[in-house]
Amino acid sequence: MNLIFRQTQLYKFLNYCNEINLEKSVLDCGAGGNCPPLALFLECGYKTYGIEISNSQIERAKNFSKEHNVELNISKGDIRKLTFEDESISYIYSYNTIFHMKKEDIAKAVAEIKRVLKPGGICFINFLSVNDCDYGHGEQVGEGEFLQSEGDEKVIHTYYNIQEAETHFKDMKILFKENRILERIYEGEKIKQGYIDYIVQKNN
């Protein structure tokens, strides 16, 4: 396919996956869209699985698969209730997805990812940070949690301070952490986006 995926952080995660000697199976939690990055892993010989809660995003992913004649195994699912067996997937990621839930649901989702991850396997999860320009905007529904407009609907955005998310990974080894702050022009205005990226490994 020779596509360049806009989720550039996933190239870093792929490099980490390639260095670990486990079965090449990967799960994308939030896998829909018109250019699903699971295709990057498929090109590198991985058995791919994806879950997506949005029917429209699943349809976009199906159209991509038809256009490129690939099977990514993306199905409807909820990250808080994964249908996979315990310790069955070597590599799991949730990119720009998990922060569209309240913190109590994020905790459930991370616990499910850890349940499904094989011993020695690694996962990549990124969170919105309080450094993001949208932090504090919209209707506050909880600590660091705000209802904000995306298109024609209101969507939860949950923000973490720099150390807060590490409570999810006390029983794992942190291989990589980055506090990313991006400044870019969006619709003619300069905006600042803040993310905290983690690549963590499950203990053997």
PDB file of N, CA and C in Angstrom, residues 79-80 98 101 105-116 123 125 127 160 165 168-169 172:
ATOM      1  N   ILE A  79     -14.387  -0.695  24.374  1.00  0.00           N
ATOM      2  CA  ILE A  79     -13.087  -0.884  25.012  1.00  0.00           C
ATOM      3  C   ILE A  79     -13.228  -1.249  26.491  1.00  0.00           C
ATOM      4  N   ARG A  80     -14.358  -0.902  27.086  1.00  0.00           N
ATOM      5  CA  ARG A  80     -14.578  -1.219  28.506  1.00  0.00           C
ATOM      6  C   ARG A  80     -15.005  -2.659  28.720  1.00  0.00           C
ATOM      7  N   ILE A  98      -9.170   6.924  24.129  1.00  0.00           N
ATOM      8  CA  ILE A  98      -9.569   6.617  25.496  1.00  0.00           C
ATOM      9  C   ILE A  98     -10.004   7.852  26.278  1.00  0.00           C
ATOM     10  N   MET A 101     -13.893   9.415  27.303  1.00  0.00           N
ATOM     11  CA  MET A 101     -14.681   8.785  28.356  1.00  0.00           C
ATOM     12  C   MET A 101     -14.371   9.477  29.672  1.00  0.00           C
ATOM     13  N   ASP A 105     -14.529   5.349  33.538  1.00  0.00           N
ATOM     14  CA  ASP A 105     -14.589   4.453  32.383  1.00  0.00           C
ATOM     15  C   ASP A 105     -13.207   4.224  31.776  1.00  0.00           C
ATOM     16  N   ILE A 106     -12.352   5.243  31.830  1.00  0.00           N
ATOM     17  CA  ILE A 106     -10.969   5.067  31.383  1.00  0.00           C
ATOM     18  C   ILE A 106     -10.287   3.980  32.213  1.00  0.00           C
ATOM     19  N   ALA A 107     -10.519   4.000  33.526  1.00  0.00           N
ATOM     20  CA  ALA A 107      -9.928   2.980  34.403  1.00  0.00           C
ATOM     21  C   ALA A 107     -10.408   1.579  34.009  1.00  0.00           C
ATOM     22  N   LYS A 108     -11.698   1.456  33.681  1.00  0.00           N
ATOM     23  CA  LYS A 108     -12.229   0.159  33.238  1.00  0.00           C
ATOM     24  C   LYS A 108     -11.581  -0.277  31.930  1.00  0.00           C
ATOM     25  N   ALA A 109     -11.414   0.679  31.011  1.00  0.00           N
ATOM     26  CA  ALA A 109     -10.826   0.367  29.709  1.00  0.00           C
ATOM     27  C   ALA A 109      -9.378  -0.088  29.849  1.00  0.00           C
ATOM     28  N   VAL A 110      -8.603   0.622  30.667  1.00  0.00           N
ATOM     29  CA  VAL A 110      -7.203   0.239  30.871  1.00  0.00           C
ATOM     30  C   VAL A 110      -7.126  -1.145  31.513  1.00  0.00           C
ATOM     31  N   ALA A 111      -8.003  -1.423  32.461  1.00  0.00           N
ATOM     32  CA  ALA A 111      -8.015  -2.740  33.104  1.00  0.00           C
ATOM     33  C   ALA A 111      -8.312  -3.839  32.084  1.00  0.00           C
ATOM     34  N   GLU A 112      -9.216  -3.574  31.147  1.00  0.00           N
ATOM     35  CA  GLU A 112      -9.521  -4.553  30.105  1.00  0.00           C
ATOM     36  C   GLU A 112      -8.329  -4.764  29.175  1.00  0.00           C
ATOM     37  N   ILE A 113      -7.653  -3.686  28.812  1.00  0.00           N
ATOM     38  CA  ILE A 113      -6.458  -3.807  27.972  1.00  0.00           C
ATOM     39  C   ILE A 113      -5.418  -4.673  28.671  1.00  0.00           C
ATOM     40  N   LYS A 114      -5.212  -4.433  29.944  1.00  0.00           N
ATOM     41  CA  LYS A 114      -4.220  -5.212  30.702  1.00  0.00           C
ATOM     42  C   LYS A 114      -4.646  -6.675  30.822  1.00  0.00           C
ATOM     43  N   ARG A 115      -5.931  -6.927  30.945  1.00  0.00           N
ATOM     44  CA  ARG A 115      -6.428  -8.309  31.028  1.00  0.00           C
ATOM     45  C   ARG A 115      -6.131  -9.077  29.746  1.00  0.00           C
ATOM     46  N   VAL A 116      -6.367  -8.447  28.608  1.00  0.00           N
ATOM     47  CA  VAL A 116      -6.222  -9.123  27.318  1.00  0.00           C
ATOM     48  C   VAL A 116      -4.759  -9.232  26.884  1.00  0.00           C
ATOM     49  N   CYS A 123       1.592  -2.161  25.443  1.00  0.00           N
ATOM     50  CA  CYS A 123       0.474  -1.373  24.936  1.00  0.00           C
ATOM     51  C   CYS A 123       0.866   0.095  24.862  1.00  0.00           C
ATOM     52  N   ILE A 125      -0.965   3.846  24.983  1.00  0.00           N
ATOM     53  CA  ILE A 125      -2.178   4.603  25.298  1.00  0.00           C
ATOM     54  C   ILE A 125      -1.790   6.070  25.427  1.00  0.00           C
ATOM     55  N   PHE A 127      -3.212  10.086  26.413  1.00  0.00           N
ATOM     56  CA  PHE A 127      -4.200  10.838  27.159  1.00  0.00           C
ATOM     57  C   PHE A 127      -4.103  12.313  26.778  1.00  0.00           C
ATOM     58  N   TYR A 160      -5.734  14.948  31.862  1.00  0.00           N
ATOM     59  CA  TYR A 160      -4.910  14.477  32.970  1.00  0.00           C
ATOM     60  C   TYR A 160      -3.747  15.437  33.204  1.00  0.00           C
ATOM     61  N   ALA A 165      -1.950   9.891  35.121  1.00  0.00           N
ATOM     62  CA  ALA A 165      -2.271   8.644  34.425  1.00  0.00           C
ATOM     63  C   ALA A 165      -1.418   7.466  34.894  1.00  0.00           C
ATOM     64  N   HIS A 168      -2.641   4.199  36.545  1.00  0.00           N
ATOM     65  CA  HIS A 168      -3.123   3.049  35.776  1.00  0.00           C
ATOM     66  C   HIS A 168      -2.027   2.006  35.528  1.00  0.00           C
ATOM     67  N   PHE A 169      -0.774   2.399  35.683  1.00  0.00           N
ATOM     68  CA  PHE A 169       0.330   1.538  35.253  1.00  0.00           C
ATOM     69  C   PHE A 169       1.259   1.137  36.396  1.00  0.00           C
ATOM     70  N   MET A 172       2.836  -2.218  35.919  1.00  0.00           N
ATOM     71  CA  MET A 172       3.464  -2.424  34.615  1.00  0.00           C
ATOM     72  C   MET A 172       4.781  -1.655  34.554  1.00  0.00           C
TER      73      MET A 172
END
